[in-house]
Structures are given as structure tokens and as C-alpha cells.
Amino acid sequence: RVAFFNSKTGGHNRIIWDAAWIQDSKAFVTVARDQKAILWKILEDNTVQPHEKVLTLDNPITSVDILFSSQSNHQKFISVFGLENGKIELHEFSDETGWTALSLLEKCRHTATVNRVRFSSKVGEIDGRIERASLASCGVDKAVKLIEIKFEM
């Protein structure tokens, strides 16, 4: 075991429902019933430390994925979150600014809890900037949704 955290030592204070690695494997994100997304950095000595900038949403977060691109790393990346109320949200993380909301995918929301969100491994990039990405989601409502996301250049 590399590191251990629980509600007494830091991090989440409710059940953790999902986790996703950052592309460079120097960090990962966990999401939980406590409505928080926490970025965990893996330090030089192979210990794990939560980032001080924690994202808190308005509903429990049930699923997370990270968009892999040529520009993604543990200092800047795009993530998607599935929520207990069926919403799907896109956020960007930057070491400098923390979490920034990019979009609420309202037209693609589920009518019940989102169980999984996953980006396709194929990402449309122009000059290292993400232009588009495909996302799949599934939920308790027994629906599978495929979403094409276009990013502003």
C-alpha cells in the first residue's frame, strides 16, 4: 500500500464512488457522496497528497472520467462528472486556478443517477488544442447516451 486516507485522515467524508487517473499517472481524481471531487497528487517519495483546491458540486458525484489529450497532465486537464440527480458536468482543472466549470450538458442529462461516464480515446485536436471529444454515459434510468462535445477554439 502506497498511501491510505479515510474520513479521519483527510479527503472525503462519505462513500467514494469512482476514481480516474490523469494521463501522466502523477495524479488521480476521486468523487464521492459528499459532493466533492478531489485531485490526489503522487509525490516524489510515492506518497499521496490531496490538492488544496477541492471541487464541491450541488449533488453527490457518482462518476468521473478524465479527457486524455496531448496537452493533459497533472497540472491541467478536463474532467466530466456524473451526478446522482442525472446531470453531467464538464470542468477544467488548472494548478493555478483550481476547478472551472466548462459546461452543464443539460440536453444529455439522465432522469436518474449517472452510473458511468467515459470519454472516447479518440480526441479531435488542432495544434494541441482540444476541438472535440466523444462521451458515453449510462445511468439508473437504463439509458445509454453518446454525446459529441465541441470545444470553443
mmCIF file of C-alpha atoms in Angstrom:
data_model
loop_
_atom_site.group_PDB
_atom_site.id
_atom_site.type_symbol
_atom_site.label_atom_id
_atom_site.label_comp_id
_atom_site.label_asym_id
_atom_site.label_seq_id
_atom_site.Cartn_x
_atom_site.Cartn_y
_atom_site.Cartn_z
ATOM 1 C CA ARG A 1 0.000 0.000 0.000
ATOM 2 C CA VAL A 2 1.379 3.374 -1.043
ATOM 3 C CA ALA A 3 -0.915 5.621 0.982
ATOM 4 C CA PHE A 4 -4.094 5.489 2.994
ATOM 5 C CA PHE A 5 -6.658 8.194 3.658
ATOM 6 C CA ASN A 6 -10.059 7.993 5.286
ATOM 7 C CA SER A 7 -12.515 10.462 6.803
ATOM 8 C CA LYS A 8 -10.288 10.788 9.884
ATOM 9 C CA THR A 9 -7.033 11.415 7.998
ATOM 10 C CA GLY A 10 -8.327 13.675 5.205
ATOM 11 C CA GLY A 11 -10.114 13.605 1.889
ATOM 12 C CA HIS A 12 -13.735 12.522 1.552
ATOM 13 C CA ASN A 13 -16.155 12.124 4.435
ATOM 14 C CA ARG A 14 -18.741 9.948 2.613
ATOM 15 C CA ILE A 15 -18.571 6.878 0.358
ATOM 16 C CA ILE A 16 -16.176 7.239 -2.581
ATOM 17 C CA TRP A 17 -17.955 6.150 -5.772
ATOM 18 C CA ASP A 18 -15.385 6.494 -8.531
ATOM 19 C CA ALA A 19 -11.806 7.406 -9.416
ATOM 20 C CA ALA A 20 -9.945 8.262 -12.631
ATOM 21 C CA TRP A 21 -6.245 8.573 -13.413
ATOM 22 C CA ILE A 22 -4.742 11.658 -15.003
ATOM 23 C CA GLN A 23 -2.978 10.806 -18.272
ATOM 24 C CA ASP A 24 0.575 11.217 -16.916
ATOM 25 C CA SER A 25 -0.216 8.940 -13.905
ATOM 26 C CA LYS A 26 1.123 11.547 -11.486
ATOM 27 C CA ALA A 27 -2.338 12.200 -10.050
ATOM 28 C CA PHE A 28 -5.906 10.885 -9.923
ATOM 29 C CA VAL A 29 -9.354 12.259 -9.080
ATOM 30 C CA THR A 30 -11.854 10.695 -6.674
ATOM 31 C CA VAL A 31 -15.567 11.551 -6.380
ATOM 32 C CA ALA A 32 -17.973 10.833 -3.573
ATOM 33 C CA ARG A 33 -21.369 11.140 -1.977
ATOM 34 C CA ASP A 34 -20.074 14.201 -0.095
ATOM 35 C CA GLN A 35 -20.445 16.119 -3.414
ATOM 36 C CA LYS A 36 -16.678 16.598 -3.712
ATOM 37 C CA ALA A 37 -14.099 15.881 -6.389
ATOM 38 C CA ILE A 38 -10.573 15.686 -5.007
ATOM 39 C CA LEU A 39 -7.366 15.676 -7.014
ATOM 40 C CA TRP A 40 -4.725 13.481 -5.381
ATOM 41 C CA LYS A 41 -1.096 14.153 -6.359
ATOM 42 C CA ILE A 42 1.527 11.424 -6.182
ATOM 43 C CA LEU A 43 4.642 12.985 -4.703
ATOM 44 C CA GLU A 44 8.316 12.227 -5.432
ATOM 45 C CA ASP A 45 8.514 9.890 -2.412
ATOM 46 C CA ASN A 46 5.459 7.946 -3.737
ATOM 47 C CA THR A 47 3.127 9.270 -1.063
ATOM 48 C CA VAL A 48 -0.272 10.706 -1.973
ATOM 49 C CA GLN A 49 -1.495 14.177 -1.044
ATOM 50 C CA PRO A 50 -4.888 15.796 -1.707
ATOM 51 C CA HIS A 51 -4.746 19.084 -3.633
ATOM 52 C CA GLU A 52 -5.954 22.071 -1.603
ATOM 53 C CA LYS A 53 -8.438 23.115 -4.315
ATOM 54 C CA VAL A 54 -11.419 20.771 -3.902
ATOM 55 C CA LEU A 55 -14.457 20.939 -6.203
ATOM 56 C CA THR A 56 -17.849 20.825 -4.468
ATOM 57 C CA LEU A 57 -20.977 20.420 -6.620
ATOM 58 C CA ASP A 58 -24.667 20.710 -5.727
ATOM 59 C CA ASN A 59 -25.301 16.927 -5.751
ATOM 60 C CA PRO A 60 -23.374 13.759 -4.897
ATOM 61 C CA ILE A 61 -20.875 12.900 -7.644
ATOM 62 C CA THR A 62 -21.236 9.296 -8.780
ATOM 63 C CA SER A 63 -18.854 9.035 -11.736
ATOM 64 C CA VAL A 64 -15.742 10.700 -13.156
ATOM 65 C CA ASP A 65 -13.515 10.465 -16.203
ATOM 66 C CA ILE A 66 -10.542 12.465 -17.486
ATOM 67 C CA LEU A 67 -10.175 13.559 -21.108
ATOM 68 C CA PHE A 68 -6.825 12.354 -22.455
ATOM 69 C CA SER A 69 -5.136 14.704 -24.915
ATOM 70 C CA SER A 70 -1.637 15.700 -25.937
ATOM 71 C CA GLN A 71 -1.891 18.659 -23.546
ATOM 72 C CA SER A 72 -3.322 16.831 -20.489
ATOM 73 C CA ASN A 73 -1.157 16.427 -17.406
ATOM 74 C CA HIS A 74 -1.485 16.601 -13.633
ATOM 75 C CA GLN A 75 -1.349 20.416 -13.771
ATOM 76 C CA LYS A 76 -4.133 20.981 -16.331
ATOM 77 C CA PHE A 77 -6.880 18.685 -17.628
ATOM 78 C CA ILE A 78 -10.595 18.401 -18.465
ATOM 79 C CA SER A 79 -12.878 16.090 -16.492
ATOM 80 C CA VAL A 80 -16.501 15.024 -16.681
ATOM 81 C CA PHE A 81 -18.694 14.261 -13.676
ATOM 82 C CA GLY A 82 -21.913 12.250 -13.497
ATOM 83 C CA LEU A 83 -24.214 13.231 -10.641
ATOM 84 C CA GLU A 84 -26.789 11.464 -8.519
ATOM 85 C CA ASN A 85 -29.557 13.715 -9.924
ATOM 86 C CA GLY A 86 -28.765 12.699 -13.535
ATOM 87 C CA LYS A 87 -26.746 15.780 -14.513
ATOM 88 C CA ILE A 88 -23.458 15.587 -16.399
ATOM 89 C CA GLU A 89 -20.937 18.403 -15.926
ATOM 90 C CA LEU A 90 -17.624 19.297 -17.597
ATOM 91 C CA HIS A 91 -14.909 21.016 -15.585
ATOM 92 C CA GLU A 92 -11.329 22.033 -16.222
ATOM 93 C CA PHE A 93 -8.627 21.822 -13.573
ATOM 94 C CA SER A 94 -5.554 24.027 -13.505
ATOM 95 C CA ASP A 95 -2.960 24.205 -10.732
ATOM 96 C CA GLU A 96 -3.142 27.997 -10.973
ATOM 97 C CA THR A 97 -6.932 28.499 -10.842
ATOM 98 C CA GLY A 98 -8.318 25.239 -9.461
ATOM 99 C CA TRP A 99 -11.613 23.919 -10.876
ATOM 100 C CA THR A 100 -13.558 25.878 -13.513
ATOM 101 C CA ALA A 101 -16.989 24.861 -14.821
ATOM 102 C CA LEU A 102 -16.974 24.484 -18.604
ATOM 103 C CA SER A 103 -20.463 23.187 -19.311
ATOM 104 C CA LEU A 104 -23.549 21.561 -17.896
ATOM 105 C CA LEU A 105 -24.654 19.048 -20.514
ATOM 106 C CA GLU A 106 -28.341 19.715 -19.789
ATOM 107 C CA LYS A 107 -29.698 18.205 -23.031
ATOM 108 C CA CYS A 108 -27.894 14.950 -22.233
ATOM 109 C CA ARG A 109 -28.931 14.556 -18.613
ATOM 110 C CA HIS A 110 -30.309 11.278 -17.310
ATOM 111 C CA THR A 111 -33.585 11.006 -15.415
ATOM 112 C CA ALA A 112 -31.847 9.192 -12.551
ATOM 113 C CA THR A 113 -28.355 8.635 -11.130
ATOM 114 C CA VAL A 114 -25.473 8.549 -13.617
ATOM 115 C CA ASN A 115 -23.521 5.313 -13.083
ATOM 116 C CA ARG A 116 -20.637 5.830 -15.522
ATOM 117 C CA VAL A 117 -19.140 8.485 -17.770
ATOM 118 C CA ARG A 118 -16.317 7.671 -20.181
ATOM 119 C CA PHE A 119 -14.536 9.694 -22.832
ATOM 120 C CA SER A 120 -13.544 8.003 -26.082
ATOM 121 C CA SER A 121 -9.809 7.552 -26.579
ATOM 122 C CA LYS A 122 -10.136 9.446 -29.876
ATOM 123 C CA VAL A 123 -9.908 13.193 -29.329
ATOM 124 C CA GLY A 124 -10.032 15.798 -32.086
ATOM 125 C CA GLU A 125 -7.123 18.203 -31.641
ATOM 126 C CA ILE A 126 -5.801 21.095 -33.702
ATOM 127 C CA ASP A 127 -2.356 22.465 -32.820
ATOM 128 C CA GLY A 128 -2.511 20.723 -29.448
ATOM 129 C CA ARG A 129 -5.888 22.254 -28.527
ATOM 130 C CA ILE A 130 -8.890 20.035 -27.981
ATOM 131 C CA GLU A 131 -11.571 20.680 -30.595
ATOM 132 C CA ARG A 132 -13.998 17.820 -29.925
ATOM 133 C CA ALA A 133 -14.460 14.666 -27.873
ATOM 134 C CA SER A 134 -16.977 11.839 -27.617
ATOM 135 C CA LEU A 135 -18.531 10.859 -24.297
ATOM 136 C CA ALA A 136 -20.634 7.859 -23.294
ATOM 137 C CA SER A 137 -22.780 7.786 -20.172
ATOM 138 C CA CYS A 138 -25.168 5.312 -18.584
ATOM 139 C CA GLY A 139 -27.495 5.570 -15.652
ATOM 140 C CA VAL A 140 -30.014 4.015 -13.323
ATOM 141 C CA ASP A 141 -32.660 5.128 -15.855
ATOM 142 C CA LYS A 142 -31.373 2.253 -18.089
ATOM 143 C CA ALA A 143 -30.291 4.781 -20.743
ATOM 144 C CA VAL A 144 -27.002 4.907 -22.586
ATOM 145 C CA LYS A 145 -26.169 8.286 -24.088
ATOM 146 C CA LEU A 146 -23.488 9.103 -26.627
ATOM 147 C CA ILE A 147 -22.510 12.745 -26.666
ATOM 148 C CA GLU A 148 -20.320 14.655 -29.136
ATOM 149 C CA ILE A 149 -18.732 17.627 -27.343
ATOM 150 C CA LYS A 150 -17.350 20.552 -29.329
ATOM 151 C CA PHE A 151 -14.998 22.911 -27.536
ATOM 152 C CA GLU A 152 -14.625 26.606 -28.364
ATOM 153 C CA MET A 153 -11.332 27.319 -30.054
#
